[in-house]
GROMACS .gro file of C-alpha atoms in nm:
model
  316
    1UNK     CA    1  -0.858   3.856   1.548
    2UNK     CA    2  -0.683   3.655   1.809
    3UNK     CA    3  -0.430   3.390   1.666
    4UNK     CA    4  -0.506   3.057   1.760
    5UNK     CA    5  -0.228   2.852   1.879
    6UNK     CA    6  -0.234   2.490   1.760
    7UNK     CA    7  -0.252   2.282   2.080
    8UNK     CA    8  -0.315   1.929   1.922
    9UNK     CA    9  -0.022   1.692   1.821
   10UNK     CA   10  -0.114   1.736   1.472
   11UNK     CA   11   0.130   1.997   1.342
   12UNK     CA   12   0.075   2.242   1.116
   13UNK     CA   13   0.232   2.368   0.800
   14UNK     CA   14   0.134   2.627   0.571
   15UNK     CA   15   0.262   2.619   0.206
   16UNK     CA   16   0.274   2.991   0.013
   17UNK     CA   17   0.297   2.936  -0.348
   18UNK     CA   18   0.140   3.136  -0.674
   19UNK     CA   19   0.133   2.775  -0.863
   20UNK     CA   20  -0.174   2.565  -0.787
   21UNK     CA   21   0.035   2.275  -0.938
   22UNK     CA   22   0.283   2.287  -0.658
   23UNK     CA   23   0.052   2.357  -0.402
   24UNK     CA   24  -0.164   2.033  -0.508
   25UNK     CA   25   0.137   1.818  -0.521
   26UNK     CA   26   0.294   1.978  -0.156
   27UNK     CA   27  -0.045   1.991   0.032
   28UNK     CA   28  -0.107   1.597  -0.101
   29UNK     CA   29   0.225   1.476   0.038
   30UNK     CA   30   0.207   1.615   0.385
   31UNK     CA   31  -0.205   1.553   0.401
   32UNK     CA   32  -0.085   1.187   0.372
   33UNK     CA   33   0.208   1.204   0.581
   34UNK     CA   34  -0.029   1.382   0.844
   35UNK     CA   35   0.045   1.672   0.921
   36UNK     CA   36  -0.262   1.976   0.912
   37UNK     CA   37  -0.205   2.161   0.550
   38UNK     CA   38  -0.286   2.545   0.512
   39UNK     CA   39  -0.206   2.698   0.168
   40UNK     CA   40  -0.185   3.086   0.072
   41UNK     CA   41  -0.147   3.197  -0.297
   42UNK     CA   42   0.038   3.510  -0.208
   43UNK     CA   43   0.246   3.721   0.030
   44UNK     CA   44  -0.055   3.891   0.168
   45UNK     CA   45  -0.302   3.636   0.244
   46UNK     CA   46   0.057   3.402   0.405
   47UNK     CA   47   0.099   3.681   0.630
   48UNK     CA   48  -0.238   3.687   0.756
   49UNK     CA   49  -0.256   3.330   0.778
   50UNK     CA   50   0.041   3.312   0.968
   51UNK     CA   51  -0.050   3.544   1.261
   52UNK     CA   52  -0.411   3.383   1.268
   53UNK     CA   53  -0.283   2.998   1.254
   54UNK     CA   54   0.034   3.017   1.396
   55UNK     CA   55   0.193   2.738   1.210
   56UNK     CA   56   0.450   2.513   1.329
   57UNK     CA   57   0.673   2.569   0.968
   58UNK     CA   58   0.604   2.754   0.654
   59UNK     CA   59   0.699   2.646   0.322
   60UNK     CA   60   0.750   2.925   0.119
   61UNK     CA   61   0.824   2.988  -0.216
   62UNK     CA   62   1.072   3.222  -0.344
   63UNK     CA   63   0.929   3.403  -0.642
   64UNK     CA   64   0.621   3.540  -0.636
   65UNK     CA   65   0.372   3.790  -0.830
   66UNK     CA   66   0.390   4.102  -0.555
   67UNK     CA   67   0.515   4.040  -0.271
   68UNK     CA   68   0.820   3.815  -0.308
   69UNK     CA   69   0.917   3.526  -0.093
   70UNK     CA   70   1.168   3.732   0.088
   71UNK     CA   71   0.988   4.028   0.195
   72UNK     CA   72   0.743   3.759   0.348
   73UNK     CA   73   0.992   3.609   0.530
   74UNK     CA   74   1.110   3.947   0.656
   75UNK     CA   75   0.831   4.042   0.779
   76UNK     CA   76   0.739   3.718   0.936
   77UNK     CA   77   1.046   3.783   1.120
   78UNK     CA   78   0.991   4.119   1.188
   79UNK     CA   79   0.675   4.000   1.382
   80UNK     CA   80   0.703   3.853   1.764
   81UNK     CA   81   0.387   3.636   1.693
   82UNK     CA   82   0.556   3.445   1.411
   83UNK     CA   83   0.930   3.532   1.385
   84UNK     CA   84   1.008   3.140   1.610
   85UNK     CA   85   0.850   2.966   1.291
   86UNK     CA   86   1.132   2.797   1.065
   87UNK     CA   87   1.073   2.875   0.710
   88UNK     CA   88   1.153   2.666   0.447
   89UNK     CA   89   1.212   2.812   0.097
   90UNK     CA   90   1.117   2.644  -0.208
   91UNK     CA   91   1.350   2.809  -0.504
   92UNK     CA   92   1.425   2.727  -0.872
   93UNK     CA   93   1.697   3.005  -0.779
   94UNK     CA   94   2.005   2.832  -0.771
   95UNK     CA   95   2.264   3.139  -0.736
   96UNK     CA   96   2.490   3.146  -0.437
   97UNK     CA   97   2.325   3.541  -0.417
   98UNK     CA   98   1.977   3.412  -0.416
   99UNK     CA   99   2.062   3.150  -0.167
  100UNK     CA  100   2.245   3.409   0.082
  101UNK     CA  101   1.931   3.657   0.044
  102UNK     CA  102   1.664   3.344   0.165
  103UNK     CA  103   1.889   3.335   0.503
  104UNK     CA  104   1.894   3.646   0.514
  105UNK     CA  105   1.529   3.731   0.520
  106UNK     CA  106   1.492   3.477   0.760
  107UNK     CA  107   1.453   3.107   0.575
  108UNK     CA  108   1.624   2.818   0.824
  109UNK     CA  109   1.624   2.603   0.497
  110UNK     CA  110   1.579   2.545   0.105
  111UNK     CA  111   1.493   2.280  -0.124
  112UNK     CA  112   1.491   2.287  -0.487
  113UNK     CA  113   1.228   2.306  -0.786
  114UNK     CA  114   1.122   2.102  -0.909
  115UNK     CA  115   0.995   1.988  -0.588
  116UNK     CA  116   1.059   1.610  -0.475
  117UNK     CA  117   0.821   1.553  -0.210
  118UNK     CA  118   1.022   1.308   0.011
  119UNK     CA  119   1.282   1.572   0.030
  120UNK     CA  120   1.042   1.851   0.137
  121UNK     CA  121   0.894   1.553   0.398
  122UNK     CA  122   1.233   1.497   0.535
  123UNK     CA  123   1.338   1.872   0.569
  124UNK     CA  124   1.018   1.966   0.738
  125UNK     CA  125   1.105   1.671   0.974
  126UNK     CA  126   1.418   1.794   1.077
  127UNK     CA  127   1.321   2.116   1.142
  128UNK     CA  128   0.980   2.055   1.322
  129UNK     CA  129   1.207   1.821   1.551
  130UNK     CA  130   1.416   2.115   1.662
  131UNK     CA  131   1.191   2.332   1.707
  132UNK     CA  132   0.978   2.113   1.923
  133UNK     CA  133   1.280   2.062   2.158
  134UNK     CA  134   1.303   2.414   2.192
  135UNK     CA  135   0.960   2.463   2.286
  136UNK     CA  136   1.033   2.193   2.524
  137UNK     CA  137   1.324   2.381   2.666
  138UNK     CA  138   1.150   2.687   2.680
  139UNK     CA  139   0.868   2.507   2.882
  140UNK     CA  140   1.067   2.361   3.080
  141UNK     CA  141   1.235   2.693   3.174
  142UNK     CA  142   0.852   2.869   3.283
  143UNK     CA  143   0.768   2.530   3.472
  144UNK     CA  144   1.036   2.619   3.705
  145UNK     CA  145   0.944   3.035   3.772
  146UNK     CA  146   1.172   3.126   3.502
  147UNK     CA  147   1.112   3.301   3.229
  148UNK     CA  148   1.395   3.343   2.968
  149UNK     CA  149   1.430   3.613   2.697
  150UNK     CA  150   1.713   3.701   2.399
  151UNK     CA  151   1.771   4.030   2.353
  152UNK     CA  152   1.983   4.135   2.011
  153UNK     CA  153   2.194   4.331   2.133
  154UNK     CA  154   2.289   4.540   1.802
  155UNK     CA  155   1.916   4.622   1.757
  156UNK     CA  156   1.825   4.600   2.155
  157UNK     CA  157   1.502   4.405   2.025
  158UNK     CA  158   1.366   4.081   2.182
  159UNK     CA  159   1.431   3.813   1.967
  160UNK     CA  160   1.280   3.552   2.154
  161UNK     CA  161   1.106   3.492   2.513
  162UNK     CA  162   0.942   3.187   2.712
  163UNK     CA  163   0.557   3.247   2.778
  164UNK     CA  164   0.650   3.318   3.149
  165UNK     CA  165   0.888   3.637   3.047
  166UNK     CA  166   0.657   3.784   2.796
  167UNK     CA  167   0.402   3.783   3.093
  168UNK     CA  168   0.662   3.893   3.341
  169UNK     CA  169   0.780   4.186   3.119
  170UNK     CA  170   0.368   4.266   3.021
  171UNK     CA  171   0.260   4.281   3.325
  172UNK     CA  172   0.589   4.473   3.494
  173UNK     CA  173   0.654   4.707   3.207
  174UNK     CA  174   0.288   4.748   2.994
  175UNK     CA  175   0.464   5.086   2.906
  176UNK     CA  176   0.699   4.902   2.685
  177UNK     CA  177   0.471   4.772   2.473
  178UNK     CA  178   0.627   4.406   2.434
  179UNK     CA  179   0.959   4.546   2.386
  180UNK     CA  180   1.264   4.526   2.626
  181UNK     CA  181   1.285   4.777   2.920
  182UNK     CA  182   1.572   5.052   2.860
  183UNK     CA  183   1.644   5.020   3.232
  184UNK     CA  184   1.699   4.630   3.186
  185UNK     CA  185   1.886   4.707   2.895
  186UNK     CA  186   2.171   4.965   3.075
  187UNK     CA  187   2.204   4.655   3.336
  188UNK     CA  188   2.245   4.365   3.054
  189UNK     CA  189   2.524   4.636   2.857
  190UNK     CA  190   2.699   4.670   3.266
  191UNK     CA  191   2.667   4.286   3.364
  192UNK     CA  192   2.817   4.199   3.004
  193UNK     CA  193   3.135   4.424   3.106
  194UNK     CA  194   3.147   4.250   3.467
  195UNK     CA  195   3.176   3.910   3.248
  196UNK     CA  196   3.460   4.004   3.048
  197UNK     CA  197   3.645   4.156   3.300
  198UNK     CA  198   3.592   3.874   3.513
  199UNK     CA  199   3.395   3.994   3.790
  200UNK     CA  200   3.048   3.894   3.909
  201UNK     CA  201   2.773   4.060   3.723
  202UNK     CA  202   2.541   4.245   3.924
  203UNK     CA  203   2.174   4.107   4.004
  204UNK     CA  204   1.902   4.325   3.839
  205UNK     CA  205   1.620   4.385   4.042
  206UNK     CA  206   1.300   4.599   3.991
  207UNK     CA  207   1.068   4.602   4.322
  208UNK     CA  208   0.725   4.706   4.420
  209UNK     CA  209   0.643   4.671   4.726
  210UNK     CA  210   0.650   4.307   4.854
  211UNK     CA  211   0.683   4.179   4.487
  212UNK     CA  212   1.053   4.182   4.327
  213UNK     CA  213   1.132   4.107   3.955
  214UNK     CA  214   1.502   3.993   3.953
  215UNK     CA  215   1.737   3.898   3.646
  216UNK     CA  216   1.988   3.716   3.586
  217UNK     CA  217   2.239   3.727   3.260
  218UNK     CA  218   2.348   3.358   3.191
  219UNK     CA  219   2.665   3.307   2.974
  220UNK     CA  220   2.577   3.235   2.575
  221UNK     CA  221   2.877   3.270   2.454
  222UNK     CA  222   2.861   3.667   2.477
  223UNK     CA  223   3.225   3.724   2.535
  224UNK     CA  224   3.312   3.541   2.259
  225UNK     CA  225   3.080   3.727   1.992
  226UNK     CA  226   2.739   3.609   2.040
  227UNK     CA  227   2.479   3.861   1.913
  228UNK     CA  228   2.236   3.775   2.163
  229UNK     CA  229   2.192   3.853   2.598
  230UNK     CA  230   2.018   3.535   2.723
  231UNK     CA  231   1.835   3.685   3.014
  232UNK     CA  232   1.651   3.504   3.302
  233UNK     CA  233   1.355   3.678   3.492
  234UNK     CA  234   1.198   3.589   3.814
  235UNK     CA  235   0.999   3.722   4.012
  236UNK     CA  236   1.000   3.699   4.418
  237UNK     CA  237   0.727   3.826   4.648
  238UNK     CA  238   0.763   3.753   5.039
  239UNK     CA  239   0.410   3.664   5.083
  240UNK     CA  240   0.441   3.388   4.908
  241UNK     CA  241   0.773   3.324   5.032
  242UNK     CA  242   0.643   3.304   5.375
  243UNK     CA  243   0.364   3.144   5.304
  244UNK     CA  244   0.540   2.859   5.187
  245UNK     CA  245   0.772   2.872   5.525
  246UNK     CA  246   0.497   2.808   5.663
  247UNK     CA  247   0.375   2.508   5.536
  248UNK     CA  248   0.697   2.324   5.458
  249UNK     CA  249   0.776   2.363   5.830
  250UNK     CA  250   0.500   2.430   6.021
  251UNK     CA  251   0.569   2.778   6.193
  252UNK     CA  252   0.349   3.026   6.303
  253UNK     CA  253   0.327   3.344   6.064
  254UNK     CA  254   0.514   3.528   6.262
  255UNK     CA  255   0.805   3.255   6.280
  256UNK     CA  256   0.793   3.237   5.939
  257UNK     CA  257   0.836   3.633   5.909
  258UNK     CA  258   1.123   3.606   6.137
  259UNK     CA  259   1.303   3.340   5.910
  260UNK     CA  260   1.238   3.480   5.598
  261UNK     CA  261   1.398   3.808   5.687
  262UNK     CA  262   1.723   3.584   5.858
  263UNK     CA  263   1.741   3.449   5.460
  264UNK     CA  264   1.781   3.791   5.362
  265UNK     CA  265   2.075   3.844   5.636
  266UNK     CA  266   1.886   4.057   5.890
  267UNK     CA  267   1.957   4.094   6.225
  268UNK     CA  268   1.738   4.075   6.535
  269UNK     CA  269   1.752   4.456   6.565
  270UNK     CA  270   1.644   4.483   6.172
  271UNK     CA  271   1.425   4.219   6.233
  272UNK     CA  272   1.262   4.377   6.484
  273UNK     CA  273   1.247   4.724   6.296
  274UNK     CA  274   1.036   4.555   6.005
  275UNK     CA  275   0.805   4.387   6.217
  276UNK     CA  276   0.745   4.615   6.491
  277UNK     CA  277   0.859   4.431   6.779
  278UNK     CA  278   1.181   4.408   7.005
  279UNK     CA  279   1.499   4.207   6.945
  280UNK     CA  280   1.456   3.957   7.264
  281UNK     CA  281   1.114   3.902   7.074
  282UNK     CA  282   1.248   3.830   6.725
  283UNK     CA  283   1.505   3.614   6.912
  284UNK     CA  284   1.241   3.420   7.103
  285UNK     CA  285   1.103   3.357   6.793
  286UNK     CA  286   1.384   3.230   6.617
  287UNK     CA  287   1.472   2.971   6.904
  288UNK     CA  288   1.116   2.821   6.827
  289UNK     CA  289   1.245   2.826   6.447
  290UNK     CA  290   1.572   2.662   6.497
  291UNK     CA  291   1.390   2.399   6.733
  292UNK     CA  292   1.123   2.306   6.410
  293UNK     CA  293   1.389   2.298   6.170
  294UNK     CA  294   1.653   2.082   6.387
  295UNK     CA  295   1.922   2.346   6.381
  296UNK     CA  296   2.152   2.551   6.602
  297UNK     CA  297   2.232   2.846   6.397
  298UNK     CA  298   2.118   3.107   6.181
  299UNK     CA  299   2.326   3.006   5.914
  300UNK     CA  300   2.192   2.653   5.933
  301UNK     CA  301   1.843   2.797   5.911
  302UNK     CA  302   1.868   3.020   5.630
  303UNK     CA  303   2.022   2.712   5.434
  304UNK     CA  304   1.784   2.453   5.493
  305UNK     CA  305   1.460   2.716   5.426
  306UNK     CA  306   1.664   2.856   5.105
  307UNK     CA  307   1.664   2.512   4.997
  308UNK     CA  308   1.320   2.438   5.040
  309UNK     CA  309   1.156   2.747   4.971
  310UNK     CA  310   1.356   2.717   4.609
  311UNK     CA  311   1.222   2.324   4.557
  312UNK     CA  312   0.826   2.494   4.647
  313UNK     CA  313   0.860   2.837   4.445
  314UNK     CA  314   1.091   2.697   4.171
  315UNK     CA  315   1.356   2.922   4.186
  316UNK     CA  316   1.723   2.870   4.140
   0.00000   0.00000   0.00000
């Protein structure tokens, strides 16, 4: 079965606990305080309701018959479809050992049995509040033809990616299955040394054809022992490139051709090669361009279309 996101402002928690006591009192508390209420009665059946519902935070109790509270968490971590879900354990396990293990397996927070509803309410605040700005962020990030992805890089596995990158990387690598490219990998390992050695890190770039995938590595605080590569994919195709010279400055396709490839740094001569026609062409054409754009040079040209062609295909 597909999992089915929740799209409505209403968010969703599920509680997993053995007890029907607690889960009355629990699913009572947030019913009133409004949020949607899913229960599961053991590490199985949470699991399963997790992938399916997606929810935005899971209270989870600690001890249970079977499956325990940790190995739930574990494996709701272990599992791209719900490891960005903050989980919340509920614990009469006061032990500094106990409390180190619920991190461990995952758990962003604990509270206490017995439980005291107002605390839970207030915990489960905080947390939905963060996580909503980072699905903001992450949004935010796509809206603009970027698509952002973490990589661990001890275990080389994605630990988190925008909508936009886990399309990018499906649809560029289906061979992968989901998981992070080797060949983007060797690049993130070289542009990491770059950093710390203070020179610029290469540009990744993976082309077919017309279409180009490009990434960027942006600084996380990698040099100073971050676990993670914060990686930024976008993808460039010169159709649409063109297309949009085009309209933001009314040139013929051609023109537009000819500026597109004076972005790239191109000469008349290479510009000519591409397209098939002389140099006193291309340059014909490019004294039209400079006339439509208000400039005198080449350098002025490929400025002002870089700039627009960035604001129209949201790149940066």
């Amino acid at each position: 079965m597909n999992p089915v996101r929740n799209t409505s402002d209403t968010e969703i928690v599920l509680i997993v606990d053995d007890v029907p006591e607690n889960l009355s009192l629990l699913h009572d508390a947030l019913d009133e305080a409004g949020y949607t209420v899913l229960v599961a009665t053991h590490g199985e059946a949470a699991l399963a309701r997790a992938r399916q519902s997606l929810p935005d935070i899971v209270l989870l109790d600690a001890v249970m018959p079977g499956m325990d509270g940790f190995e739930v968490a574990r494996r709701l971590k272990a599992d791209f479809l719900t490891q960005h879900i903050p989980i919340v354990f509920m614990t009469g396990l006061t032990e500094t050992e106990h409390l180190v293990a619920a991190f461990a397996a995952g758990g962003s927070d604990y509270v206490t049995k017995p439980i005291r509803p107002a605390e839970v309410l207030a915990r489960i605040a905080a947390h939905l509040h963060s996580a909503r700005q980072m699905r903001q962020a992450r949004s935010a990030l796509d809206a603009f033809g970027q698509g952002t992805v973490a990589i661990d890089r001890a275990s080389r596995r994605i630990t988190w990616q925008t909508a936009l990158a886990r399309s990018l990387l499906a649809e560029w690598f289906p061979q992968t299955g989901g998981a992070a490219p080797p060949r983007l990998l060797a690049w993130a390992e070289q542009a990491e040394r770059a950093r710390r050695n203070g020179e610029a890190p290469p540009q990744w770039v993976h082309a077919d054809g017309p279409r180009r995938l490009l990434a960027t590595l942006h600084p996380c605080g990698a040099e100073d022992g971050e676990e993670a590569w914060l990686i930024v994919l976008r993808e460039e195709n010169d159709a649409s490139a063109i297309e949009a010279l085009v309209a933001a400055f009314r040139l013929t396709a051609r023109e537009a051709e000819v500026l597109y490839w004076v972005i790239h740094g191109k000469t008349n001569r290479d510009i000519g090669d591409i397209l098939g026609t002389s140099p006193r062409t291309v340059h014909k054409h490019l004294e039209h361009v400079f006339d439509k754009l208000g400039v005198e040079t080449r350098t002025a040209a490929a400025a002002v279309a870089m700039k627009k062609i960035r604001g129209v295909l949201g790149q940066g």
